[in-house]
Amino acid sequence: MPPDEPHGIEVHLDRLLAERGMTLTELAERVGVTVVNLSVLKNGRAKAIRFSTLSRLCQVLGCQPGDLLGHRP
């Protein structure tokens, strides 16, 4: 896939935050990442995510990776 083409991965962070009544700032503090980095992920602009960050997001949000990420054709 050329670098300028979309990757097809959807991030459902908005939905999970709303369901849990949590702000992006609160999540960033609890996960130990910056709000800017979470915003990049939330808005679909991230090119990668560390497994350690994904694991911590799932731990804090009480979810599985598949709840957080999806793929659109």
Short mmCIF file of C-alpha atoms in Angstrom, two decimals, residues 3 8 10 14 16-17 20 23-25 27 33 37-38 40 42 45 50 54 56 67 69 71:
data_model
loop_
_atom_site.label_atom_id
_atom_site.label_comp_id
_atom_site.label_asym_id
_atom_site.label_seq_id
_atom_site.Cartn_x
_atom_site.Cartn_y
_atom_site.Cartn_z
CA PRO A 3 2.24 5.69 1.97
CA GLY A 8 -8.38 1.27 6.45
CA GLU A 10 -10.85 2.69 12.26
CA ASP A 14 -14.70 8.42 20.81
CA LEU A 16 -15.45 4.04 24.15
CA LEU A 17 -14.76 7.33 25.93
CA ARG A 20 -17.26 5.29 29.98
CA THR A 23 -12.33 12.58 28.70
CA LEU A 24 -9.36 12.26 26.38
CA THR A 25 -7.27 14.14 28.96
CA LEU A 27 -7.45 8.73 29.49
CA VAL A 33 0.72 9.15 26.97
CA ASN A 37 -0.67 11.40 20.75
CA LEU A 38 -4.12 10.13 21.75
CA VAL A 40 -3.68 11.63 16.59
CA LYS A 42 -8.48 9.13 17.83
CA ARG A 45 -3.95 9.96 11.68
CA ARG A 50 2.93 0.28 20.30
CA LEU A 54 -2.61 -0.65 23.05
CA ARG A 56 -2.62 -0.05 28.51
CA ASP A 67 -13.35 -3.03 20.64
CA LEU A 69 -9.83 -0.97 16.45
CA HIS A 71 -11.00 -2.44 9.64
#
